[in-house]
Coordinates of C-alpha atoms and ligand atoms in Angstrom, one line a residue:
M970 CA -15.4 -4.7 -48.4
K971 CA -16.3 -7.0 -45.5
Y972 CA -14.1 -9.9 -46.6
D973 CA -13.1 -12.4 -43.9
I974 CA -9.5 -12.9 -42.9
I975 CA -9.1 -16.1 -44.8
T976 CA -10.2 -14.5 -48.1
I977 CA -7.9 -11.6 -47.5
E978 CA -4.9 -13.8 -46.7
S979 CA -5.5 -15.8 -49.9
I980 CA -5.6 -12.6 -51.8
R981 CA -2.4 -11.4 -50.2
K982 CA -0.6 -14.6 -51.2
E983 CA -1.0 -13.7 -54.9
I984 CA 2.1 -11.6 -54.4
Y985 CA 4.1 -14.8 -54.0
R986 CA 2.8 -16.1 -57.3
G987 CA 4.0 -13.0 -59.0
N988 CA 0.4 -11.6 -59.3
S989 CA -1.1 -8.4 -58.0
P990 CA -3.1 -8.9 -54.8
S991 CA -5.0 -5.7 -55.6
S992 CA -5.9 -7.1 -59.0
E993 CA -7.3 -10.3 -57.3
L994 CA -9.1 -8.2 -54.7
L995 CA -10.7 -6.0 -57.4
T996 CA -11.6 -9.0 -59.6
I997 CA -13.4 -10.8 -56.7
W998 CA -15.2 -7.6 -55.8
G999 CA -16.1 -7.1 -59.5
H1000 CA -17.5 -10.6 -59.7
Q1001 CA -19.9 -9.6 -57.0
N1002 CA -21.1 -6.8 -59.3
H1003 CA -19.7 -3.9 -57.3
T1004 CA -19.0 -0.8 -59.3
V1005 CA -16.1 1.6 -59.6
L1006 CA -18.3 4.2 -58.0
E1007 CA -18.7 2.0 -54.9
L1008 CA -14.9 1.6 -54.7
F1009 CA -14.6 5.4 -55.0
I1010 CA -17.0 5.9 -52.2
L1011 CA -15.4 3.2 -50.1
L1012 CA -12.0 4.9 -50.5
S1013 CA -13.5 8.3 -49.6
R1014 CA -14.9 6.8 -46.4
M1015 CA -11.4 5.7 -45.6
E1016 CA -10.1 9.2 -46.6
H1017 CA -7.8 7.6 -49.0
Y1018 CA -7.8 10.4 -51.4
Q1019 CA -4.6 9.4 -53.2
A1020 CA -6.2 6.2 -54.3
M1021 CA -9.3 8.0 -55.4
T1022 CA -7.4 10.2 -57.7
V1023 CA -6.2 7.1 -59.6
I1024 CA -9.8 6.1 -60.5
K1025 CA -11.3 9.6 -60.5
H1026 CA -11.5 9.7 -64.3
L1027 CA -13.8 6.6 -64.3
V1028 CA -16.3 8.3 -62.0
D1029 CA -18.9 10.9 -62.8
D1030 CA -17.7 14.5 -62.1
K1031 CA -20.4 15.0 -59.5
Y1032 CA -18.6 12.7 -57.1
H1033 CA -15.2 14.3 -57.5
H1034 CA -15.9 16.6 -54.5
L1035 CA -15.4 13.5 -52.3
I1036 CA -11.7 13.9 -52.8
K1037 CA -11.1 16.3 -50.0
D1038 CA -7.3 16.7 -50.5
G1039 CA -7.8 18.5 -53.7
D1040 CA -6.2 17.8 -57.0
E1041 CA -2.6 18.2 -56.2
H1042 CA -1.7 14.5 -56.4
L1043 CA -4.0 13.9 -59.3
N1044 CA -2.0 15.7 -62.0
T1045 CA 1.3 14.1 -61.1
L1046 CA -0.3 10.6 -60.8
M1047 CA -2.2 11.0 -64.0
Q1048 CA 1.0 12.0 -65.8
N1049 CA 2.9 9.1 -64.3
L1050 CA 0.3 6.7 -65.3
G1051 CA 0.0 8.1 -68.8
M1052 CA -3.6 9.0 -68.4
N1053 CA -5.6 11.9 -69.8
K1054 CA -8.6 13.4 -68.2
K1055 CA -11.0 12.2 -70.8
E1056 CA -14.5 12.2 -69.6
C1057 CA -16.0 8.8 -68.9
N1058 CA -19.7 8.4 -68.2
N1059 CA -19.2 5.1 -66.5
R1060 CA -20.8 5.5 -63.1
D1061 CA -21.9 1.9 -63.2
L1062 CA -18.8 0.5 -64.6
K1063 CA -18.2 -2.9 -63.1
I1064 CA -14.9 -3.6 -61.3
R1065 CA -13.2 -5.8 -63.8
P1066 CA -9.5 -5.5 -64.8
E1067 CA -10.6 -5.1 -68.4
N1068 CA -12.6 -2.1 -67.5
F1069 CA -9.4 -0.3 -66.7
N1070 CA -8.6 -0.4 -70.4
D1071 CA -5.1 0.1 -71.4
H1072 CA -4.2 1.5 -68.0
S1073 CA -5.1 -1.8 -66.3
T1074 CA -1.6 -2.9 -65.4
K1075 CA -0.5 0.4 -64.1
I1076 CA -3.6 1.0 -62.1
L1077 CA -3.5 -2.5 -60.7
N1078 CA 0.1 -1.9 -59.7
V1079 CA -0.6 1.2 -57.8
P1080 CA -3.0 -0.2 -55.3
E1081 CA -0.3 -2.3 -53.7
M1082 CA 0.4 0.9 -51.9
V1083 CA -3.0 2.4 -52.3
L1084 CA -5.3 -0.5 -51.1
Q1085 CA -3.3 -1.7 -48.1
P1086 CA -5.2 0.3 -45.6
I1087 CA -8.4 -1.4 -46.7
I1088 CA -7.3 -4.6 -45.1
V1089 CA -6.9 -3.4 -41.6
S1090 CA -8.9 -5.2 -39.0
K1091 CA -10.5 -2.8 -36.7
E1092 CA -11.7 -5.5 -34.3
N1093 CA -8.4 -6.5 -32.9
N1094 CA -6.6 -3.4 -33.9
E1095 CA -4.0 -5.5 -35.6
S1096 CA -2.9 -4.9 -39.1
I1097 CA -3.5 -7.9 -41.4
V1098 CA -0.8 -6.5 -43.7
S1099 CA 1.7 -7.4 -41.1
P1100 CA 5.3 -6.5 -41.8
R1101 CA 6.2 -10.1 -41.1
F1102 CA 4.2 -11.1 -44.1
L1103 CA 6.3 -8.8 -46.3
Q1104 CA 9.5 -10.1 -44.8
P1105 CA 9.3 -13.9 -45.1
K1106 CA 10.2 -15.5 -41.9
S1107 CA 11.1 -19.1 -41.4
P1108 CA 10.8 -21.5 -39.9
L1109 CA 7.3 -21.4 -38.3
P1110 CA 7.2 -21.4 -34.5
L1111 CA 4.9 -24.4 -34.3
G1112 CA 4.9 -24.3 -30.5
R1113 CA 3.1 -21.0 -30.6
L1114 CA 0.4 -22.4 -32.9
G1115 CA -0.2 -25.2 -30.5
T1116 CA -0.9 -22.9 -27.6
S1117 CA -2.7 -19.9 -28.9
K1118 CA -6.5 -19.9 -28.3
M1119 CA -7.5 -18.1 -31.5
F1120 CA -5.6 -17.9 -34.7
T1121 CA -4.5 -14.3 -35.2
A1122 CA -4.1 -12.5 -38.5
S1123 CA -0.4 -12.5 -38.2
D1124 CA -0.4 -16.3 -37.5
I1125 CA -2.2 -16.9 -40.7
S1126 CA 0.1 -14.6 -42.6
C1127 CA 3.1 -16.4 -41.1
V1128 CA 1.7 -19.8 -42.1
A1129 CA 0.7 -18.5 -45.5
E1130 CA 4.4 -17.9 -46.1
S1131 CA 5.2 -21.4 -44.8
A1132 CA 2.8 -23.0 -47.3
G1133 CA 5.3 -21.5 -49.9
A1134 CA 5.6 -24.1 -52.6
I1135 CA 2.2 -25.7 -52.1
P1136 CA -0.2 -24.3 -54.7
H1137 CA -3.5 -22.7 -54.0
I1138 CA -6.4 -24.3 -55.9
S1139 CA -9.6 -22.5 -56.4
Y1140 CA -12.8 -23.9 -54.7
E1141 CA -14.5 -23.9 -58.1
E1142 CA -11.8 -26.2 -59.5
L1143 CA -12.3 -28.6 -56.6
Q1144 CA -16.0 -28.5 -57.1
R1145 CA -15.5 -29.5 -60.7
S1146 CA -13.0 -32.2 -59.8
T1147 CA -15.5 -33.9 -57.4
N1148 CA -18.5 -33.6 -59.7
N1149 CA -20.0 -30.9 -57.5
W1150 CA -19.1 -32.8 -54.2
D1151 CA -20.9 -35.9 -55.4
N1152 CA -21.8 -38.2 -52.5
N1153 CA -20.5 -41.1 -54.4
A1154 CA -17.1 -39.5 -54.3
I1155 CA -16.9 -39.5 -50.5
L1156 CA -14.0 -41.5 -49.2
G1157 CA -14.7 -41.0 -45.5
K1158 CA -15.6 -38.5 -42.8
G1159 CA -13.3 -37.3 -40.1
G1160 CA -13.8 -35.0 -37.1
F1161 CA -13.4 -31.9 -39.1
G1162 CA -15.0 -32.6 -42.4
T1163 CA -15.5 -34.9 -45.4
V1164 CA -12.8 -36.4 -47.6
Y1165 CA -13.8 -36.7 -51.3
K1166 CA -12.1 -38.5 -54.2
G1167 CA -11.5 -36.1 -57.1
T1168 CA -9.6 -35.8 -60.4
W1169 CA -7.5 -32.7 -60.5
K1170 CA -5.2 -32.1 -63.5
C1171 CA -5.9 -35.6 -64.7
T1172 CA -4.6 -37.0 -61.3
Q1173 CA -6.6 -38.7 -58.7
V1174 CA -6.6 -36.8 -55.4
A1175 CA -8.2 -36.9 -52.0
I1176 CA -9.8 -33.6 -51.0
K1177 CA -10.5 -32.9 -47.3
R1178 CA -13.3 -30.3 -47.2
L1179 CA -13.5 -28.7 -43.8
E1180 CA -17.0 -28.2 -42.6
Q1181 CA -17.9 -25.5 -40.1
K1182 CA -20.3 -26.1 -37.2
E1183 CA -22.5 -23.0 -37.2
D1184 CA -22.9 -22.9 -33.4
K1185 CA -19.3 -23.6 -32.6
P1186 CA -16.9 -20.8 -33.6
E1187 CA -14.1 -22.2 -31.4
Y1188 CA -14.4 -25.5 -33.3
H1189 CA -13.8 -23.5 -36.5
S1190 CA -10.7 -21.8 -35.1
E1191 CA -9.3 -25.2 -34.0
Q1192 CA -10.1 -26.6 -37.5
I1193 CA -8.2 -23.7 -39.2
K1194 CA -5.3 -24.0 -36.7
Q1195 CA -4.9 -27.7 -37.3
S1196 CA -5.2 -27.3 -41.1
I1197 CA -2.6 -24.6 -41.1
T1198 CA -0.3 -26.8 -39.0
E1199 CA -0.8 -29.6 -41.4
L1200 CA -0.1 -27.3 -44.3
H1201 CA 3.2 -26.2 -42.7
C1202 CA 4.3 -29.7 -41.8
L1203 CA 3.5 -31.3 -45.1
N1204 CA 5.3 -28.5 -46.9
A1205 CA 8.4 -28.7 -44.7
Y1206 CA 8.7 -32.5 -44.2
R1207 CA 8.7 -34.5 -47.4
H1208 CA 9.5 -38.2 -47.3
D1209 CA 8.4 -41.4 -49.0
N1210 CA 6.4 -42.3 -45.9
V1211 CA 4.8 -38.9 -45.4
L1212 CA 1.5 -38.2 -47.2
P1213 CA 2.1 -35.5 -49.8
L1214 CA -0.1 -32.5 -49.9
Y1215 CA -0.8 -31.3 -53.4
G1216 CA -2.5 -28.1 -52.6
Y1217 CA -4.9 -26.1 -50.5
S1218 CA -7.9 -23.9 -51.0
I1219 CA -9.0 -20.9 -48.9
G1220 CA -11.4 -18.2 -49.7
G1221 CA -14.2 -20.4 -50.9
P1222 CA -17.2 -21.6 -48.9
H1223 CA -15.1 -24.3 -47.3
P1224 CA -11.3 -24.4 -46.8
C1225 CA -9.9 -27.6 -48.4
L1226 CA -6.7 -29.6 -48.3
I1227 CA -5.8 -31.7 -51.3
Y1228 CA -3.7 -34.8 -50.9
Q1229 CA -2.3 -37.7 -52.9
Y1230 CA -5.0 -40.2 -53.3
M1231 CA -4.1 -43.4 -51.3
A1232 CA -5.9 -46.1 -53.2
G1233 CA -5.2 -48.7 -50.4
G1234 CA -7.2 -46.7 -47.8
S1235 CA -6.3 -46.4 -44.2
L1236 CA -4.4 -49.1 -42.3
E1237 CA -7.2 -49.2 -39.7
H1238 CA -9.7 -50.0 -42.5
R1239 CA -7.5 -52.6 -44.1
L1240 CA -6.9 -54.5 -40.8
R1241 CA -10.7 -54.8 -40.4
V1242 CA -11.7 -55.9 -43.9
R1243 CA -13.9 -59.0 -44.0
D1244 CA -13.1 -60.0 -47.6
P1245 CA -10.5 -62.8 -47.1
T1246 CA -8.9 -61.9 -50.5
K1247 CA -8.1 -58.4 -49.3
L1248 CA -6.5 -59.4 -46.0
L1249 CA -3.0 -58.0 -45.4
K1250 CA -0.4 -60.7 -45.6
W1251 CA 2.3 -60.9 -42.9
P1252 CA 5.2 -59.6 -45.1
T1253 CA 3.0 -56.7 -46.1
R1254 CA 2.2 -56.0 -42.5
L1255 CA 5.8 -56.0 -41.6
N1256 CA 6.6 -53.7 -44.5
I1257 CA 3.9 -51.3 -43.4
A1258 CA 5.3 -51.2 -39.9
I1259 CA 8.8 -50.6 -41.2
G1260 CA 7.6 -47.8 -43.6
A1261 CA 5.6 -46.1 -40.9
A1262 CA 8.6 -46.3 -38.5
R1263 CA 10.8 -44.9 -41.2
G1264 CA 8.5 -41.9 -41.7
L1265 CA 8.2 -41.3 -38.0
Q1266 CA 11.9 -41.4 -37.3
F1267 CA 12.4 -38.9 -40.2
L1268 CA 10.1 -36.4 -38.4
H1269 CA 11.9 -37.0 -35.1
T1270 CA 15.4 -36.6 -36.5
S1271 CA 15.1 -33.9 -39.2
M1272 CA 15.4 -31.1 -36.6
I1273 CA 14.3 -28.5 -39.1
N1274 CA 14.0 -26.0 -36.3
G1275 CA 16.7 -27.5 -34.1
K1276 CA 13.8 -29.6 -32.6
P1277 CA 12.1 -32.9 -33.5
L1278 CA 8.6 -32.8 -35.0
V1279 CA 6.3 -34.9 -32.9
H1280 CA 3.2 -36.1 -34.9
G1281 CA 1.0 -36.3 -31.8
D1282 CA -1.7 -38.5 -33.4
I1283 CA -0.2 -41.7 -34.6
K1284 CA -2.8 -44.3 -35.1
S1285 CA -3.8 -46.9 -37.7
A1286 CA -6.4 -44.5 -39.1
N1287 CA -3.7 -42.0 -39.9
I1288 CA -1.5 -44.4 -41.8
L1289 CA -2.6 -44.5 -45.4
L1290 CA -1.7 -47.1 -48.0
D1291 CA -0.9 -46.5 -51.7
P1292 CA -1.9 -49.0 -54.4
N1293 CA 1.2 -51.1 -53.6
D1294 CA 0.4 -51.0 -49.9
Q1295 CA 3.3 -48.7 -49.1
P1296 CA 2.4 -46.6 -46.0
R1297 CA 2.4 -42.9 -45.7
I1298 CA 1.7 -41.0 -42.5
G1299 CA -1.0 -38.4 -42.7
D1300 CA -3.1 -36.0 -40.5
F1301 CA -0.5 -33.6 -39.1
G1302 CA -3.0 -31.3 -37.5
L1303 CA -1.8 -32.1 -34.0
A1304 CA 1.9 -32.1 -34.8
R1305 CA 4.1 -29.9 -32.6
E1306 CA 7.8 -29.4 -32.0
G1307 CA 9.2 -31.6 -29.3
P1308 CA 11.9 -30.6 -26.8
Q1309 CA 15.4 -29.7 -27.8
S1310 CA 17.9 -32.5 -27.3
Q1311 CA 19.1 -31.3 -23.8
Y1312 CA 15.5 -31.7 -22.5
T1313 CA 13.6 -34.9 -22.3
Y1314 CA 10.1 -33.4 -22.6
I1315 CA 8.2 -30.1 -22.8
K1316 CA 5.1 -29.4 -20.8
V1317 CA 2.1 -28.6 -22.9
S1318 CA -1.0 -26.7 -21.8
R1319 CA -3.6 -28.9 -23.6
I1320 CA -3.8 -32.6 -24.4
H1321 CA -4.8 -33.6 -27.9
G1322 CA -4.9 -36.9 -29.6
T1323 CA -6.7 -40.2 -29.4
R1324 CA -6.9 -41.7 -25.9
P1325 CA -6.1 -45.4 -26.5
Y1326 CA -2.9 -44.3 -28.3
L1327 CA -1.6 -41.9 -25.6
P1328 CA 0.8 -42.7 -22.7
D1329 CA 0.2 -41.8 -19.1
E1330 CA 2.9 -39.1 -18.7
F1331 CA 1.2 -37.2 -21.5
L1332 CA -2.4 -37.8 -20.3
R1333 CA -1.7 -37.0 -16.6
A1334 CA 1.3 -34.7 -16.6
K1335 CA 1.1 -33.2 -20.1
K1336 CA 4.7 -34.2 -20.8
F1337 CA 5.2 -34.1 -24.5
S1338 CA 8.1 -35.7 -26.4
T1339 CA 9.0 -38.0 -29.3
K1340 CA 8.3 -40.8 -26.8
V1341 CA 4.6 -40.0 -27.1
D1342 CA 4.8 -41.0 -30.8
T1343 CA 6.8 -44.1 -29.8
Y1344 CA 4.0 -45.2 -27.5
S1345 CA 1.3 -44.6 -30.1
F1346 CA 3.4 -46.5 -32.6
G1347 CA 3.6 -49.5 -30.2
V1348 CA -0.2 -49.6 -30.1
V1349 CA -0.2 -49.6 -33.9
L1350 CA 2.2 -52.5 -33.9
F1351 CA -0.3 -54.4 -31.7
E1352 CA -3.1 -53.6 -34.1
I1353 CA -1.0 -54.8 -37.1
A1354 CA -0.2 -58.0 -35.2
T1355 CA -3.7 -58.8 -33.9
S1356 CA -6.1 -56.8 -36.2
L1357 CA -7.9 -55.9 -33.0
G1358 CA -9.2 -52.4 -32.3
A1359 CA -7.1 -50.0 -30.2
Y1360 CA -10.2 -49.8 -27.9
S1361 CA -13.1 -52.1 -27.4
D1362 CA -15.6 -52.2 -24.5
K1363 CA -16.2 -55.8 -25.3
R1364 CA -12.8 -56.8 -23.8
E1365 CA -11.9 -57.1 -20.2
D1366 CA -8.9 -54.8 -20.9
K1367 CA -10.5 -52.2 -23.1
F1368 CA -7.3 -50.7 -24.3
L1369 CA -5.4 -52.9 -26.7
K1370 CA -2.2 -52.0 -25.0
D1371 CA -3.4 -53.5 -21.7
H1372 CA -5.0 -56.5 -23.5
V1373 CA -1.7 -57.4 -25.1
V1374 CA 0.7 -56.5 -22.2
N1375 CA -1.4 -58.2 -19.6
Y1376 CA -2.1 -61.3 -21.6
K1377 CA -1.1 -64.4 -19.6
G1378 CA -1.7 -67.2 -22.1
D1379 CA 0.3 -68.1 -25.2
I1380 CA 0.8 -64.8 -27.1
L1381 CA 0.1 -66.6 -30.4
D1382 CA -3.6 -66.8 -29.3
L1383 CA -3.7 -63.0 -30.1
K1384 CA -2.4 -63.4 -33.6
D1385 CA -4.8 -62.5 -36.5
K1386 CA -5.4 -66.1 -37.5
R1387 CA -7.1 -65.3 -40.7
V1388 CA -3.7 -65.1 -42.2
E1389 CA -1.7 -68.3 -41.7
G1390 CA 2.0 -68.8 -40.8
Y1391 CA 4.7 -66.2 -40.0
D1392 CA 4.5 -66.8 -36.2
E1393 CA 8.0 -65.3 -35.8
C1394 CA 7.0 -62.2 -37.6
F1395 CA 3.9 -61.8 -35.3
K1396 CA 6.0 -62.4 -32.2
G1397 CA 8.6 -59.8 -33.4
L1398 CA 5.9 -57.2 -33.9
V1399 CA 4.4 -57.8 -30.5
E1400 CA 7.8 -57.8 -28.7
I1401 CA 8.8 -54.5 -30.3
G1402 CA 5.3 -53.1 -29.6
K1403 CA 5.8 -53.9 -25.9
M1404 CA 9.1 -52.0 -25.8
C1405 CA 7.4 -49.0 -27.4
V1406 CA 4.6 -48.9 -24.8
T1407 CA 6.9 -49.2 -21.8
K1408 CA 5.4 -47.2 -18.9
R1409 CA 8.5 -45.0 -18.3
A1410 CA 9.0 -42.7 -21.3
K1411 CA 12.8 -42.7 -20.7
E1412 CA 12.9 -46.5 -21.2
R1413 CA 11.0 -46.4 -24.5
P1414 CA 13.2 -46.6 -27.5
E1415 CA 13.6 -43.7 -30.0
M1416 CA 11.9 -44.4 -33.3
V1417 CA 15.2 -44.8 -35.1
S1418 CA 15.9 -47.8 -32.8
V1419 CA 12.4 -49.1 -33.4
L1420 CA 13.1 -49.0 -37.1
I1421 CA 16.3 -50.9 -36.8
L1422 CA 14.6 -53.5 -34.6
L1423 CA 11.8 -53.9 -37.1
E1424 CA 14.2 -54.3 -40.0
G1425 CA 15.6 -57.3 -38.1
V1426 CA 12.3 -59.1 -37.7
S1427 CA 12.3 -62.4 -39.5
I1428 CA 9.8 -63.0 -42.3
K1429 CA 8.9 -66.5 -41.0
Ligands
ATP1174 N1 -5.3 -39.3 -49.0 C1 -6.3 -40.1 -48.9 N2 -6.5 -41.1 -49.8 C2 -7.6 -41.9 -49.6 N3 -8.4 -41.9 -48.6 C3 -8.2 -41.0 -47.7 C4 -7.2 -40.0 -47.7 N4 -7.3 -39.2 -46.7 C5 -8.3 -39.6 -45.9 N5 -8.9 -40.7 -46.5 C6 -10.1 -41.4 -46.0 O1 -11.0 -40.5 -45.5 C7 -11.3 -40.8 -44.1 C8 -11.5 -39.6 -43.3 O2 -10.2 -39.0 -43.1 P1 -9.9 -37.9 -42.1 O3 -8.4 -37.6 -42.1 O4 -10.8 -36.7 -42.3 O5 -10.4 -38.4 -40.7 P2 -9.8 -39.5 -39.7 O6 -8.3 -39.5 -39.7 O7 -10.6 -40.8 -39.9 O8 -10.4 -38.8 -38.4 P3 -9.8 -37.5 -37.6 O9 -8.9 -36.8 -38.5 O10 -11.0 -36.7 -37.3 O11 -9.1 -38.1 -36.4 C9 -10.1 -41.7 -43.7 O12 -10.6 -42.7 -42.7 C10 -9.7 -42.4 -45.0 O13 -10.4 -43.6 -45.2

């Protein structure tokens, strides 16, 4: 049938919604105007004679010779399915469930067994209908996802399970919800695609539509890998300060992820606004810092798999604000499990993330731990306090971390002076930020301590 692996996986997931994957497969095929006869011939090429007997009565007699195994299964199956051998001259009958008349449910139940061999990838000799898919396995080994070069069929199966409670939304529904991907609905563009504002089930949502770069297949596999990691994390880690994922869409022209719409935009954007009436006040800044720290310590301490979850890409662009300026951490594409408690770090094979937010031990020695997030969070605290960018080639110290830590004058010079007062609050944010960016990972506080320290900062 020449469907790609993503389409096949989305079809297989129907089983978890109580639907028949075969029915879905046949419906999609039927919408492409294929006929029962084509299905009959396809099955014959696969030598799947048992399946052919089920639809034999819908195909002209002259094709019956294609069933090489003879008729021995036919009579039993026909009897089981309550069919008679009435002649149907429906060579061009379209593949639609309704065309199976009163036998539709029975016929569509049979192919669970009958159609499975269709979805076997010959390229990598690996069955897409992996036994793991049929025996739900949890939790997902995130470490493996982070290291594999290509996303294998069984990885996708495994993650499709993890998406569990998150609903699949059809591409057409998303197209309608964004007024056919109207340019005016664009909220922003990221490395992997465009984020649109949409209305889905009378609810405002943000839809990240992943866009493929034709000439870069490896980019696509990275995109898929990160989206699936995100899907897993946002399904498994739910918290007031973690961005909720409402749904996902695969099988259409572009894979999409559907999130709660965060009307306040990203923290990065809000720190840079020029409109003085929209500037974030100091109590709000502190509240955002506390909320983000709370979300991050939740990831670090939940130990769902006996290990902390390290976000791996904490930055102001990935902290989104709701209409009341409550923060939620998003963009979990680079999240990975950290070390078990008896180890201080794990060695990773590749470095991901955003350079100005990453500590030396990770950049140079690929040592990965919760302390990577602590460091990144420290840089975010400097951004909140100063409203300066994490990187600027207009500064002597291009990285904000160096700019703040090396600053020799009065630290209040670095305060975002557009918002008056609250010097103590500013100093508190900077001091805690400095602890977070300490050079030696061991000396950096865990996020739970950072949270406690932030809760003690005076609003003055
Ligand atoms: N849930 C959301 N609600 C409102 N706006 C959002 C939401 N998610 C993303 N956006 C907006 O869309 C922009 C693009 O988001 P996206 O996550 O694709 O990229 P990014 O985080 O800026 O970059 P990258 O992920 O490539 O590092 C963001 O800067 C933000 O302004």
